[in-house]
Structure formats: structure tokens, C-alpha cells
C-alpha positions as a Markdown table, in Angstrom:
| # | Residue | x | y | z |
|---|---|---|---|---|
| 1 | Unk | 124.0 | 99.3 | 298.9 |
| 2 | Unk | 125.8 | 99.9 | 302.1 |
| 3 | Unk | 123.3 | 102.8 | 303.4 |
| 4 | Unk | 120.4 | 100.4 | 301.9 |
| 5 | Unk | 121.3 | 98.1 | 304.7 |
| 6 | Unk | 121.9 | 100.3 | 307.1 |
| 7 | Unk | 118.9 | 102.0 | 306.5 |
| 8 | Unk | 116.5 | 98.2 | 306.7 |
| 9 | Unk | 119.0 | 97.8 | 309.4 |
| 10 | Unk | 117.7 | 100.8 | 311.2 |
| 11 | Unk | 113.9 | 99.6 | 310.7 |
| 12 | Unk | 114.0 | 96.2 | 312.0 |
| 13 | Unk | 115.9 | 97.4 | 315.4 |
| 14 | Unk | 113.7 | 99.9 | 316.8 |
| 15 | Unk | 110.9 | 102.2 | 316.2 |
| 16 | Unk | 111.4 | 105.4 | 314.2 |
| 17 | Unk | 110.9 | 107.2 | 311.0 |
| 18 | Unk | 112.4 | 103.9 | 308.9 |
| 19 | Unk | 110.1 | 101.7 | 310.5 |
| 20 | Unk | 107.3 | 104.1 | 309.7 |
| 21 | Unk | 107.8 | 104.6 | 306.0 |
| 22 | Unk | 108.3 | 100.9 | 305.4 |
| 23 | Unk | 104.9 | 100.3 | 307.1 |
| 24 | Unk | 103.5 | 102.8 | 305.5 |
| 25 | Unk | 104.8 | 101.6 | 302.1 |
| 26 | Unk | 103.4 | 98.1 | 303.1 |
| 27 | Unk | 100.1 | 99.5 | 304.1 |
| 28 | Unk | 99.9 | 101.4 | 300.5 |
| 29 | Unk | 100.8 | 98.4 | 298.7 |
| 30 | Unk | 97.8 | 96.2 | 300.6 |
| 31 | Unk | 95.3 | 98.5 | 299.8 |
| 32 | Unk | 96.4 | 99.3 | 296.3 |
| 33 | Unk | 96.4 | 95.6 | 295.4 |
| 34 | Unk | 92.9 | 95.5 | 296.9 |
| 35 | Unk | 91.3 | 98.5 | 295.5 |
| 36 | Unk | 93.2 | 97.2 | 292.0 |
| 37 | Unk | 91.5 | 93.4 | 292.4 |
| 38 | Unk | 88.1 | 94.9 | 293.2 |
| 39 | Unk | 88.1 | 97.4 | 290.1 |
| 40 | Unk | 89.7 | 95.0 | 287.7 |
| 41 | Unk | 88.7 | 91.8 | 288.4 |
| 42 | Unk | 85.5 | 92.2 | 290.1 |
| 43 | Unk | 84.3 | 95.2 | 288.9 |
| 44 | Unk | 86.0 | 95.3 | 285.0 |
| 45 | Unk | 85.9 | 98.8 | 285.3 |
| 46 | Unk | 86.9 | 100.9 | 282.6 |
| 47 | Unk | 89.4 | 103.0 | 284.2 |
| 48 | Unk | 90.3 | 100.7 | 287.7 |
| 49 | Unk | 93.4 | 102.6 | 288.4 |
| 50 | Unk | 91.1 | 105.1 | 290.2 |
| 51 | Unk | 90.7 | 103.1 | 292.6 |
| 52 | Unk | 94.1 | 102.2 | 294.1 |
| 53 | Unk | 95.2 | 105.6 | 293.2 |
| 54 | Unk | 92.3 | 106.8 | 295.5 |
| 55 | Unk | 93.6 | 104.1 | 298.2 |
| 56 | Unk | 97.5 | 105.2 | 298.3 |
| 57 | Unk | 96.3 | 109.3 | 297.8 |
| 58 | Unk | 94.8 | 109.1 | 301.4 |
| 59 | Unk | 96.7 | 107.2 | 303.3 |
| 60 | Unk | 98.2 | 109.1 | 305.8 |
| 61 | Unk | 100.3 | 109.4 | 308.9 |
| 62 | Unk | 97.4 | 109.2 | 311.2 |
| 63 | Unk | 93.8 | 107.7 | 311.2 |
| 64 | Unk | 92.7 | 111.4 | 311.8 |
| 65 | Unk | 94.2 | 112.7 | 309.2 |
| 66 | Unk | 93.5 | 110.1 | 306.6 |
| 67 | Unk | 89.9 | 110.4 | 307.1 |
| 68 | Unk | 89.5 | 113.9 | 306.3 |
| 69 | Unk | 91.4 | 113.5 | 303.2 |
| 70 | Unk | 89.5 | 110.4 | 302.0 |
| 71 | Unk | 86.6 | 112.9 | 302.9 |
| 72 | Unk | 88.3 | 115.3 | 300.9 |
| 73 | Unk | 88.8 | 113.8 | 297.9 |
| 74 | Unk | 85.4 | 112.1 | 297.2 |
| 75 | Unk | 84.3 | 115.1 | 297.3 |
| 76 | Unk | 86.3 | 116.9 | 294.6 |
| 77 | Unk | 86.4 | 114.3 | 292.7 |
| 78 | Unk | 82.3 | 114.2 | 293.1 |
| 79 | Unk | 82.1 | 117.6 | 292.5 |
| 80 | Unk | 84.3 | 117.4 | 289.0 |
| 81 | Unk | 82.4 | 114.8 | 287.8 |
| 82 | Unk | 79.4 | 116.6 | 288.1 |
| 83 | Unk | 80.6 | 119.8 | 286.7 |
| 84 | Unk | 81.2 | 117.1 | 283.7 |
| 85 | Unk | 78.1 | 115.5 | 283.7 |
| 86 | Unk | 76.3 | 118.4 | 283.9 |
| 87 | Unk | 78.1 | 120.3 | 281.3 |
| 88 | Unk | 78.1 | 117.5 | 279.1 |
| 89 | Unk | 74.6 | 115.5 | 279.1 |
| 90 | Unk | 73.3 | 119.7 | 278.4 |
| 91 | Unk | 75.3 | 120.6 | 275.6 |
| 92 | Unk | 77.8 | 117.8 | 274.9 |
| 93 | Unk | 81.4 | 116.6 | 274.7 |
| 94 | Unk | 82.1 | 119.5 | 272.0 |
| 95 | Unk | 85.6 | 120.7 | 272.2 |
| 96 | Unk | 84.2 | 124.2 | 273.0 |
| 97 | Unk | 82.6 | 122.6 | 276.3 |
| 98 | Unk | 85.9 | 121.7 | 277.7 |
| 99 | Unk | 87.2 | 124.9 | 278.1 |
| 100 | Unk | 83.7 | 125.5 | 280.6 |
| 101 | Unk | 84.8 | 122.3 | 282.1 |
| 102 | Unk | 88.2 | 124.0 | 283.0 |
| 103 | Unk | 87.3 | 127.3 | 284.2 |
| 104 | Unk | 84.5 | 126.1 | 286.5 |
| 105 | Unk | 86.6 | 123.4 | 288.1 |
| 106 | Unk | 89.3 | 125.1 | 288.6 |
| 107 | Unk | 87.0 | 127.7 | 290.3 |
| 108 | Unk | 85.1 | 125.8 | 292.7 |
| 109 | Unk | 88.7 | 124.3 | 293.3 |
| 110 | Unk | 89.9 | 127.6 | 295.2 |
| 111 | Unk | 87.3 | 126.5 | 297.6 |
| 112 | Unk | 89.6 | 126.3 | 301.1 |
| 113 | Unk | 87.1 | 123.6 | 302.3 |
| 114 | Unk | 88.8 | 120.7 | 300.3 |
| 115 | Unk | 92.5 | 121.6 | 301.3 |
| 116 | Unk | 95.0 | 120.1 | 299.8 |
| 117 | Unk | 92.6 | 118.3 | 297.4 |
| 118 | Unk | 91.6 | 121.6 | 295.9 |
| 119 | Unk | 93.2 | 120.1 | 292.7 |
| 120 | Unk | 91.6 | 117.0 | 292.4 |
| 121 | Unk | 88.3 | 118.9 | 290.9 |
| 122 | Unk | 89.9 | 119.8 | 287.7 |
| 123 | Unk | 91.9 | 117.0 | 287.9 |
| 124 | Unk | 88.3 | 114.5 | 287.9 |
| 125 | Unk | 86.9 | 117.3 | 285.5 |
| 126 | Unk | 89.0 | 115.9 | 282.9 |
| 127 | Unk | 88.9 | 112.1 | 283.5 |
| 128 | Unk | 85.1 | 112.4 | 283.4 |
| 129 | Unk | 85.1 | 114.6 | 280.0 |
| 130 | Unk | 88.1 | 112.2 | 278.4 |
| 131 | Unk | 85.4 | 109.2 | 279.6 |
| 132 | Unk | 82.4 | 111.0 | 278.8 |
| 133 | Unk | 83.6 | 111.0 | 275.3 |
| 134 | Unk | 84.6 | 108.4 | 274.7 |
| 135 | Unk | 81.2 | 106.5 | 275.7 |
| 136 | Unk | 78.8 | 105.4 | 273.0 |
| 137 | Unk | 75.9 | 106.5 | 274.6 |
| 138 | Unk | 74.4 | 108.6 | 277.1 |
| 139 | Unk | 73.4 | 105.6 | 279.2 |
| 140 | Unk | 76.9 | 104.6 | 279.1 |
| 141 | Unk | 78.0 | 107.9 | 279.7 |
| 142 | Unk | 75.8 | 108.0 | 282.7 |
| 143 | Unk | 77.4 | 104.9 | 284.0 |
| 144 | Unk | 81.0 | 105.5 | 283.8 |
| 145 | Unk | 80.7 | 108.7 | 285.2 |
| 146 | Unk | 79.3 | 107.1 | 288.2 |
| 147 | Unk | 81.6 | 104.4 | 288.0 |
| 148 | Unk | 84.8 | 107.1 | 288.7 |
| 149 | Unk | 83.1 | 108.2 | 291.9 |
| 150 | Unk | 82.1 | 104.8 | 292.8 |
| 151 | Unk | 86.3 | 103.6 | 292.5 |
| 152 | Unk | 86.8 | 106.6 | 294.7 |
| 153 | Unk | 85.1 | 105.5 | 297.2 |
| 154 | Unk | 86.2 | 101.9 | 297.3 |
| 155 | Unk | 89.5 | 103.5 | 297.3 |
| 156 | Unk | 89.2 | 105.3 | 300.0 |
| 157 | Unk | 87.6 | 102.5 | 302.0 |
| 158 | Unk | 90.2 | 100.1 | 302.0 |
| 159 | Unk | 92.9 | 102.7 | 302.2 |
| 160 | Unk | 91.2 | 103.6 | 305.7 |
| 161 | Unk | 90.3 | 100.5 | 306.6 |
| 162 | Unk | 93.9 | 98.9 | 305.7 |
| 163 | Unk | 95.1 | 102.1 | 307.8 |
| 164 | Unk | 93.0 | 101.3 | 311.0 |
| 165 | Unk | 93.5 | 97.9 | 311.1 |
| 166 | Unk | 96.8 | 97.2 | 310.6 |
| 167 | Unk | 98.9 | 99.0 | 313.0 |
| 168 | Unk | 96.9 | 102.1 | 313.1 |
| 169 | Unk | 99.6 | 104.7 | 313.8 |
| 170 | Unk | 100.1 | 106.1 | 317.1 |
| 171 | Unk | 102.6 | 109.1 | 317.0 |
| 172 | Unk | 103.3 | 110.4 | 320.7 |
| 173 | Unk | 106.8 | 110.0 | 320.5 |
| 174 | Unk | 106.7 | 112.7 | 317.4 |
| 175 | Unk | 106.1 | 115.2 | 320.1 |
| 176 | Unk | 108.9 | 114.8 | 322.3 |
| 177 | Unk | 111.2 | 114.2 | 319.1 |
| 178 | Unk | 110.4 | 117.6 | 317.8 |
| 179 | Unk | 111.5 | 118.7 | 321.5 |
| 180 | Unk | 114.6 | 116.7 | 321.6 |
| 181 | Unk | 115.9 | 117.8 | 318.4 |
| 182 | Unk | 114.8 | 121.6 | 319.6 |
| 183 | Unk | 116.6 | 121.0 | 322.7 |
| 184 | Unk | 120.3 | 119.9 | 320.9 |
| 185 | Unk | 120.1 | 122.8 | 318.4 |
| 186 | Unk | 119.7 | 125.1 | 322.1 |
| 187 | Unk | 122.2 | 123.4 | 323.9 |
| 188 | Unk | 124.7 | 123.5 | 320.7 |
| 189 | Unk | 124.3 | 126.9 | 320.6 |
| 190 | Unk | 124.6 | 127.9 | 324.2 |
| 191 | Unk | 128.2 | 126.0 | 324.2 |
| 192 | Unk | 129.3 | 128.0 | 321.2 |
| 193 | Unk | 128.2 | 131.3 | 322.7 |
| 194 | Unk | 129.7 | 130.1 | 326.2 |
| 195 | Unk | 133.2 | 129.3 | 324.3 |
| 196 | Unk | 133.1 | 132.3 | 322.9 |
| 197 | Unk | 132.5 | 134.1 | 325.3 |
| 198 | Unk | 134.8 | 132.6 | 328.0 |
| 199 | Unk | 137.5 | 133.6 | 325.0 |
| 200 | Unk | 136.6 | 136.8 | 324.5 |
| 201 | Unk | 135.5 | 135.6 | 321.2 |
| 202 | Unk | 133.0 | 138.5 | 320.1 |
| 203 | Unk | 134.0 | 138.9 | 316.7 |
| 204 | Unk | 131.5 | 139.8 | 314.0 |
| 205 | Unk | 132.2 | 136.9 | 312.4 |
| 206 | Unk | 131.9 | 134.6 | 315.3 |
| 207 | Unk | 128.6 | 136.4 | 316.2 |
| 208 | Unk | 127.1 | 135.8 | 312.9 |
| 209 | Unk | 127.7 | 132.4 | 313.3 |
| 210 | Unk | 125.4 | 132.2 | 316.2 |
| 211 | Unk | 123.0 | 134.1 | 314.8 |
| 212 | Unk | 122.5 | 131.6 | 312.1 |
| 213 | Unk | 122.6 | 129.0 | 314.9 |
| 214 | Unk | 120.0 | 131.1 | 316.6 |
| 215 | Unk | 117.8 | 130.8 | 313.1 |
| 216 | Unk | 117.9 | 127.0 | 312.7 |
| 217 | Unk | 117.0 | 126.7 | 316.5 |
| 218 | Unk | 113.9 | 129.1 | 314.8 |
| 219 | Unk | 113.2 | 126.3 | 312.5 |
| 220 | Unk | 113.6 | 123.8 | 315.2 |
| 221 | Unk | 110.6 | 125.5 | 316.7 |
| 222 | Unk | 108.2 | 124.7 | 313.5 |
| 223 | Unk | 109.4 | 121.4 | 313.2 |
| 224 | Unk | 108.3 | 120.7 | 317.1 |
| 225 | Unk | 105.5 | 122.0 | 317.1 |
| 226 | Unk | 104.4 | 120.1 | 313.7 |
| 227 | Unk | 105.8 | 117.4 | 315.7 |
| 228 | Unk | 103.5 | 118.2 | 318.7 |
| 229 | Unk | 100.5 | 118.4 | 315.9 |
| 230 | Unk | 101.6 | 115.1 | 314.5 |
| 231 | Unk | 101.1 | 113.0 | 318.6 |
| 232 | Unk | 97.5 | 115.4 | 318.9 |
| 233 | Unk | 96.2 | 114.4 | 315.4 |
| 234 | Unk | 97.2 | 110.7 | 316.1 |
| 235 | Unk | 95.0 | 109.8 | 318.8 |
| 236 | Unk | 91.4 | 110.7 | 317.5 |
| 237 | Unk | 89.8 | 107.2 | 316.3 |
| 238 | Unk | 92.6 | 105.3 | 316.7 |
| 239 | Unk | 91.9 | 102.1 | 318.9 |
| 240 | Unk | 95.1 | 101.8 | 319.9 |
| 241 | Unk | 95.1 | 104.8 | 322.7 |
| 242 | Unk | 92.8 | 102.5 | 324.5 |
| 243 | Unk | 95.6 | 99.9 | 325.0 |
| 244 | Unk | 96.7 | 100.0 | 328.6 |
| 245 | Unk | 100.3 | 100.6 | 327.5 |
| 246 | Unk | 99.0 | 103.9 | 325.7 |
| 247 | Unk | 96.7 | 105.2 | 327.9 |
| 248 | Unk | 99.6 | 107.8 | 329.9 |
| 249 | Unk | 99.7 | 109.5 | 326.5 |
| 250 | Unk | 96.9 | 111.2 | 326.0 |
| 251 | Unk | 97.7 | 114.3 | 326.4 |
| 252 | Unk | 100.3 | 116.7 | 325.3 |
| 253 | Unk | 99.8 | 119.7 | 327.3 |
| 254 | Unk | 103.1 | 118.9 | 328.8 |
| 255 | Unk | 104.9 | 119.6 | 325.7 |
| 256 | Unk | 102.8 | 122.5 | 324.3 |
| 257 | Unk | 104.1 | 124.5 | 327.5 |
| 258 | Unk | 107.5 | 123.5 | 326.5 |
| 259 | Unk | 107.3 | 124.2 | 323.3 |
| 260 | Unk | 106.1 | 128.0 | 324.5 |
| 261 | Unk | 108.6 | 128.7 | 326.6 |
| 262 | Unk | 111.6 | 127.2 | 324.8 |
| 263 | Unk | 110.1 | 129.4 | 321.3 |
| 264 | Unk | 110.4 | 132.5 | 324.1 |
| 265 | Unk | 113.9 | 131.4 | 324.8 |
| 266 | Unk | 115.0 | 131.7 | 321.5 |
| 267 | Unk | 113.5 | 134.7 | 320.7 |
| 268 | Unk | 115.8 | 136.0 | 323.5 |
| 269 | Unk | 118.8 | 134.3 | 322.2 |
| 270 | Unk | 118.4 | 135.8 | 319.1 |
| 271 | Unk | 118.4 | 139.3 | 320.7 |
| 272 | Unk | 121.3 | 138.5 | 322.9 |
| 273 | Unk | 123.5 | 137.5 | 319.8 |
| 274 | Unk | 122.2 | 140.6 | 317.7 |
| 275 | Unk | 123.2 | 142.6 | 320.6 |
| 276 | Unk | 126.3 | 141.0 | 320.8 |
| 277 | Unk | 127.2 | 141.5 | 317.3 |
| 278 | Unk | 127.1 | 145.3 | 318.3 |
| 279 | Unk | 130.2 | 144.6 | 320.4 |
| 280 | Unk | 133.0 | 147.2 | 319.5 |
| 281 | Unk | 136.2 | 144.8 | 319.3 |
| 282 | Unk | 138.4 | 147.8 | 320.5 |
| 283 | Unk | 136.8 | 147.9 | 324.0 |
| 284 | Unk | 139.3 | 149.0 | 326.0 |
| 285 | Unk | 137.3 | 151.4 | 328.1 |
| 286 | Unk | 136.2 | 148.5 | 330.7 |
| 287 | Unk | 137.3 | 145.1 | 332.3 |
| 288 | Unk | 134.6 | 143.2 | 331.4 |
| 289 | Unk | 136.8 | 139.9 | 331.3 |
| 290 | Unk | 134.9 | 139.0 | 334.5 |
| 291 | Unk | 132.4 | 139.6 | 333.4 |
| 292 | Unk | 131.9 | 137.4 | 329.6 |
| 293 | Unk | 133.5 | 134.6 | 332.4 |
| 294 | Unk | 130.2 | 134.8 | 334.2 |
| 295 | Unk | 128.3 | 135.3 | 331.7 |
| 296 | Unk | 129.5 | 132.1 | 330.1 |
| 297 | Unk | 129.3 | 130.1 | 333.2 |
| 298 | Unk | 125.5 | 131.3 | 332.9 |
| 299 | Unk | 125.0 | 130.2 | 329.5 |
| 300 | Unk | 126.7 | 126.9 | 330.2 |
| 301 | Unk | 124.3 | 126.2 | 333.2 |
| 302 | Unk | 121.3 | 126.8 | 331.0 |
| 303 | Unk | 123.5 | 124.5 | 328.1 |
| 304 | Unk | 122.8 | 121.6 | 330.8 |
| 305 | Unk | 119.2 | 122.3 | 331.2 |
| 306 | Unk | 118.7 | 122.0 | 327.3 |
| 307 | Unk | 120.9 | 118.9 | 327.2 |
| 308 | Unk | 118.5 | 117.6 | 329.5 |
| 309 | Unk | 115.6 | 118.8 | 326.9 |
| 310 | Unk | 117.7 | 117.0 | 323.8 |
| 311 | Unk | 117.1 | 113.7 | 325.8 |
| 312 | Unk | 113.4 | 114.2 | 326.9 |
| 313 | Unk | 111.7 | 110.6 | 327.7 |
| 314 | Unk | 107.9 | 110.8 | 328.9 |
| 315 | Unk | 109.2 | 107.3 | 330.6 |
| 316 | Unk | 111.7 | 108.8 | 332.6 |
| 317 | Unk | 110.2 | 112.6 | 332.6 |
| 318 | Unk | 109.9 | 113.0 | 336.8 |
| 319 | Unk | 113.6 | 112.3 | 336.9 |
| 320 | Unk | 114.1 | 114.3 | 334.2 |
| 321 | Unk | 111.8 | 117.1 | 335.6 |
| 322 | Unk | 113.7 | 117.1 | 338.8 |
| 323 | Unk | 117.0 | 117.4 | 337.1 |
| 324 | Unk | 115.9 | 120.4 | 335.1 |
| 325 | Unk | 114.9 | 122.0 | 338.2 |
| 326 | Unk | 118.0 | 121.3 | 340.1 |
| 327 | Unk | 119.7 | 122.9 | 336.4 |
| 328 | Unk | 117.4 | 125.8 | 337.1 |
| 329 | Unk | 118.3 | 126.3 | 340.2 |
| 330 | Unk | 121.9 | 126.3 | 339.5 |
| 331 | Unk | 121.8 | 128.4 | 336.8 |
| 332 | Unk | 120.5 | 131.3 | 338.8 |
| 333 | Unk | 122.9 | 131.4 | 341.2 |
| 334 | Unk | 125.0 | 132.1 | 337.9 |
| 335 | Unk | 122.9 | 134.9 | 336.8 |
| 336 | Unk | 123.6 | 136.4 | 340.3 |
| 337 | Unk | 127.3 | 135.9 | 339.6 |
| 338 | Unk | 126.6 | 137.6 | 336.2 |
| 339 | Unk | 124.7 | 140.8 | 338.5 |
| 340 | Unk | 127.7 | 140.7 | 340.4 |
| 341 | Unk | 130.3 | 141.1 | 338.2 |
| 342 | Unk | 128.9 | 143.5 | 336.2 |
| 343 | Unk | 128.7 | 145.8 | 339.5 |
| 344 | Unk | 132.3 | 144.9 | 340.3 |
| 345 | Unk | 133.6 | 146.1 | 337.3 |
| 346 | Unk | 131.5 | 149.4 | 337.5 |
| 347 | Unk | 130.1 | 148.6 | 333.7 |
| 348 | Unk | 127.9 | 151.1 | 332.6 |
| 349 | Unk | 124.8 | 149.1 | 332.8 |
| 350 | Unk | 122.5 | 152.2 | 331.8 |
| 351 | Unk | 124.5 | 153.6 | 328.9 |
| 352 | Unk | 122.7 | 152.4 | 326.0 |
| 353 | Unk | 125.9 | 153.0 | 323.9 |
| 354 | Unk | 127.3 | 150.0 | 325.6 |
| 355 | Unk | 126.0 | 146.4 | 325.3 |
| 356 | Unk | 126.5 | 145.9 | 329.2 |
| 357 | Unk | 122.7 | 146.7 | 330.2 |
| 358 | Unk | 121.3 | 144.3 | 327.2 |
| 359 | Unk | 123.2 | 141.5 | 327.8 |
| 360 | Unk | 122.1 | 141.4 | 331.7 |
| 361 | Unk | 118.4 | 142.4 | 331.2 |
| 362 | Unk | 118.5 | 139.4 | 328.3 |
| 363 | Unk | 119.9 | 137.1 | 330.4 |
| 364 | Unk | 117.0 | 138.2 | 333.0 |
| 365 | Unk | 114.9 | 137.3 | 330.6 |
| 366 | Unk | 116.2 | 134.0 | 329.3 |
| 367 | Unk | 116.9 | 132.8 | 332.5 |
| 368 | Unk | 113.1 | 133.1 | 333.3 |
| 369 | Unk | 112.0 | 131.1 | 330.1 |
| 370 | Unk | 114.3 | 129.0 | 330.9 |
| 371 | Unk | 112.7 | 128.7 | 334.7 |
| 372 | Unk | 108.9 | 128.4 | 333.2 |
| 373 | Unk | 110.5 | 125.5 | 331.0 |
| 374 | Unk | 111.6 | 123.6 | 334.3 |
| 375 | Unk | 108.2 | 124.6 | 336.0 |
| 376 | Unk | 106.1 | 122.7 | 333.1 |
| 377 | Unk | 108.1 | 119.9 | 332.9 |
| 378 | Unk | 108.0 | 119.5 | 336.9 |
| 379 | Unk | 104.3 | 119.9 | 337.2 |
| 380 | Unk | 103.8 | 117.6 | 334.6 |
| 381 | Unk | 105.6 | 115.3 | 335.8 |
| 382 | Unk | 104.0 | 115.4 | 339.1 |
| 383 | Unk | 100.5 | 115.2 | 337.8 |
């Protein structure tokens, strides 16, 4: 009951993924108790849970988005009620028609165009044959086969029209949350390794553990960008992005660059730490103390430049920009220090038996993700 409250708690103090699925929930329960009234009261339909079944199916995170499926779903559940109809006012509702019903709905409903409501064809297929049987005659056959596609559509209609009147949602801030939560996965990591590092920590098992960092930072990746799909998809007929308050979020090329770069960074990470798993714990050959030091100052600089990432704010972005800049900046002076040390301790940067040369060329290449990162943000911020 505790995390009940905590959770309602959550939803009435600020904006957020509770918030969203209680308005959703609201917003299906509206239209529902609409499409339901209309079908049942008004209507006396015979089967009037189509209706706000049709009404909560499309209702979806965005206007966009709900259109196409309410789009989507009239027509395969058009299309299945005419692959009954026309079996059925042909030959009849003989139990060796059904199985034709089956096979040529559930063929047409491979047909990529309807998307997820590929299985809504069969799925009407069978309403219509179960109501097309049990009619008395073919004019009222006729007529409650219409009557499923007519629900449909009053379904659909008040599930959009609930969905772009009331609060039509408006999901910027999805983008820069899939960035923030990419950001703290990358700046996590980049402590560990740094930690380790500074310790002389290389151990297989301790390397491993990174690399399984490395893969959820990976994940971090899809989730951003499906983020980033979330803010594009929001803004297409929604009436709110023409609100004065809305109008400096219209685009999201900002974070698409981000996105980009920081996927490219951890690409590199995860070649740095398989590399580093290579390390041979008995190297005694070389004092590359100074060198892991500098390396993790390096990884600690670029730590701060994702921290700054993990609390991305479009309100506050050219302070934010400048920052990562000045982060940038700093952190190649570190990879200098990284150049340095390595020549100072005469590590064999060109045997490839030796994880000297790999580490520096990945830092090279890190740091310069890392850089184009800093450069989108600051010429976003600009603009």
C-alpha cells in the first residue's frame, strides 16, 4: 500500500511516466464509457463491446501514433468481416466454411501494411462468422455484419477524439530522458574502469564486469533512440506544439546527433574493455603504472562530460553545452598526458602482442566521439 502511495504520490508532483499512465488510464476509461453508451444505449447493438474495445485498442502514446492504428484496425477488422460476408452469404455458415474463413484471414493478415493489427483480421473473421450464424436471416446477417465495422469506427472516433482533446500528449522530454539515462549508464562505467584502472585492477573478472556495463550502456542506446522516436512522433497533429511555451521544441536534431555520437562512444568502450580483458596479469615486463594513472585521469575527464549528459535539460542546454565543451577541452589535455606517459615508459606501442597501442589508438578514438558529442550540443545550443 506504501508503494501505492508513493507511486499517486509521484503523479500528482511532477510530470513523468506516473502521470502519463494515470492520464492515459483516464483517457481510456472516457472513451470506453462513451463508445459503451453509444453502442448500448443508443445503438442496442448486438455485440457493443466492439466499440469501447476499439476505443481503448488505439489509444496511444501520441496523436500520431493513435491515428494510424485507429487506421489500422478498421481496416482489418473491415477486411475480416468481408472475408466473412463474402464467404458466408456464397456458400453459408457450414462448419466446413469456417476453416476457409481461417486460412484466408490469417493470410491477408501477414500483410506488413496493417502492423501490429495484422491479427485483428482473423480475429473480426470470427466475430463476424460466430454473428453471422447466429442471425435469422440474411437481411439480418447483412446488418450485423455492418454493425461490427460500424462500432469500430465509433470506437475509434472517440478514442482519437478523447486523445486530442484532452491533453493531447506532447513527449519532448522523452527524448532527452532516453539521453540522460544513456548518459548515467556512460558516466557509471567510466568511474568503474577509472577505479580500476587507477588500482591496477585489470583482472578478468573485473573486466568482464565492465563489459557487461558496456552491454547495458548498448541497451541504453535503443531505449534513447526509441525515446528520441517517442518526442518526433508526438508533434504531428497535436495542437499543442503550437502553444507558445512548446514552440522551442520542434525539433530534435539536437539529440539525434547526440545520440550518434554517444552510440559511437560506446562501441569504442566496448573495444577498449575487450582489449583490456586481454591484459596478462603477470606483466612485469613494463612500468605502465604511469601510465593506467593517466589513462584513468582520462576516463574520469570524459566521466564528467557524461555526468553532464545524465542531467541534460533543453531549458538550461547553452550552459550545459558550454560546460561540455570546457569538459572536452579538459579531457584532451588528459589524453596528451596519456601520449606522454606511454612514451615515458618506452611501452611498446606497435607490438600487437601487447595491449599498449590499443588502448591509446581507442582512447584516440573515444576522445573524438566524445568531442563531436560536445560540438552538437554547443551548436545546438547556439542556434
Amino acid at each position: 500500500m506504501q508503494r501505492v502511495r508513493a507511486w499517486l504520490g509521484r503523479a500528482l508532483r511532477s510530470s513523468g511516466h506516473e502521470r502519463n499512465t494515470l492520464l492515459m488510464i483516464g483517457k481510456s476509461t472516457l472513451a470506453a464509457t462513451l463508445a459503451w453508451w453509444i453502442a448500448h444505449d443508443l445503438m442496442g447493438a448486438t455485440s457493443p463491446a466492439f466499440a469501447p474495445f476499439s476505443a481503448v485498442l488505439i489509444m496511444n502514446a501520441t496523436v500520431y501514433r493513435s491515428v494510424w492504428q485507429a487506421l489500422r484496425y478498421t481496416l482489418a477488422v473491415a477486411t475480416g468481416v468481408a472475408v466473412q460476408a463474402g464467404l458466408g452469404f456464397l456458400i453459408g455458415p457450414e462448419l466446413f466454411v469456417f476453416p476457409l474463413v481461417a486460412v484466408i484471414a490469417l493470410a491477408i493478415g501477414q500483410w506488413p501494411a496493417l502492423g501490429e493489427q495484422r491479427s485483428q483480421v482473423a480475429t473480426a473473421a470470427f466475430f463476424a462468422f460466430s454473428t453471422y450464424s447466429l442471425a435469422s436471416a440474411s437481411g439480418d446477417q447483412a446488418v450485423q455484419l455492418a454493425q461490427i465495422v460500424l462500432l469500430v469506427v465509433i470506437g475509434c472516433g472517440l478514442g482519437l477524439a478523447v486523445n486530442l482533446c484532452i491533453a493531447p500528449p506532447l513527449r519532448y522530454r522523452s527524448a532527452e530522458q532516453g539521453i540522460q539515462v544513456l548518459g548515467g549508464e556512460v558516466e557509471a562505467l567510466l568511474d568503474d574502469m577509472a577505479e580500476g584502472l587507477r588500482d591496477g585492477d585489470v583482472t578478468s573478472e573485473r573486466t568482464q564486469g565492465w563489459m557487461a556495463a558496456g552491454e547495458r550502456a548498448q541497451r541504453s542506446v535503443g531505449q534513447a533512440r526509441a525515446g528520441l522516436n517517442t518526442a518526433e512522433d508526438s508533434l504531428p497533429l497535436n495542437p499543442r506544439r503550437l502553444l507558445p511555451a512548446h514552440r522551442g521544441y520542434l525539433t530534435f536534431t539536437r539529440y539525434r546527433q547526440v545520440i550518434v555520437s554517444m552510440e559511437r562512444a560506446v562501441y569504442q568502450l566496448a573495444s577498449l574493455n575487450r582489449s583490456l580483458n586481454q591484459w596478462q596479469e603477470t606483466e612485469n615486463t613494463y612500468s605502465y603504472a604511469p601510465f593506467l594513472t593517466s589513462y584513468a585521469d582520462f576516463l574520469l575527464s570524459l566521466r564528467d562530460a557524461a555526468e553532464v549528459l545524465s542531467e541534460l535539460d533543453s531549458d538550461t542546454l547553452t550552459d550545459q553545452a558550454k560546460e561540455a565543451c570546457q569538459l572536452a577541452k579538459r579531457a584532451q589535455d588528459r589524453l596528451q598526458d596519456v601520449l606522454s606517459a606511454a612514451q615515458e615508459g618506452g611501452l611498446p606501442l606497435a607490438d600487437r602482442t601487447r595491449p599498449y597501442g590499443v588502448l591509446v589508438v581507442e582512447a584516440t578514438r573515444l576522445m573524438e566521439e566524445f568531442q563531436n558529442t560536445c560540438d552538437a550540443l554547443q551548436t545546438t545550443a547556439d542556434s
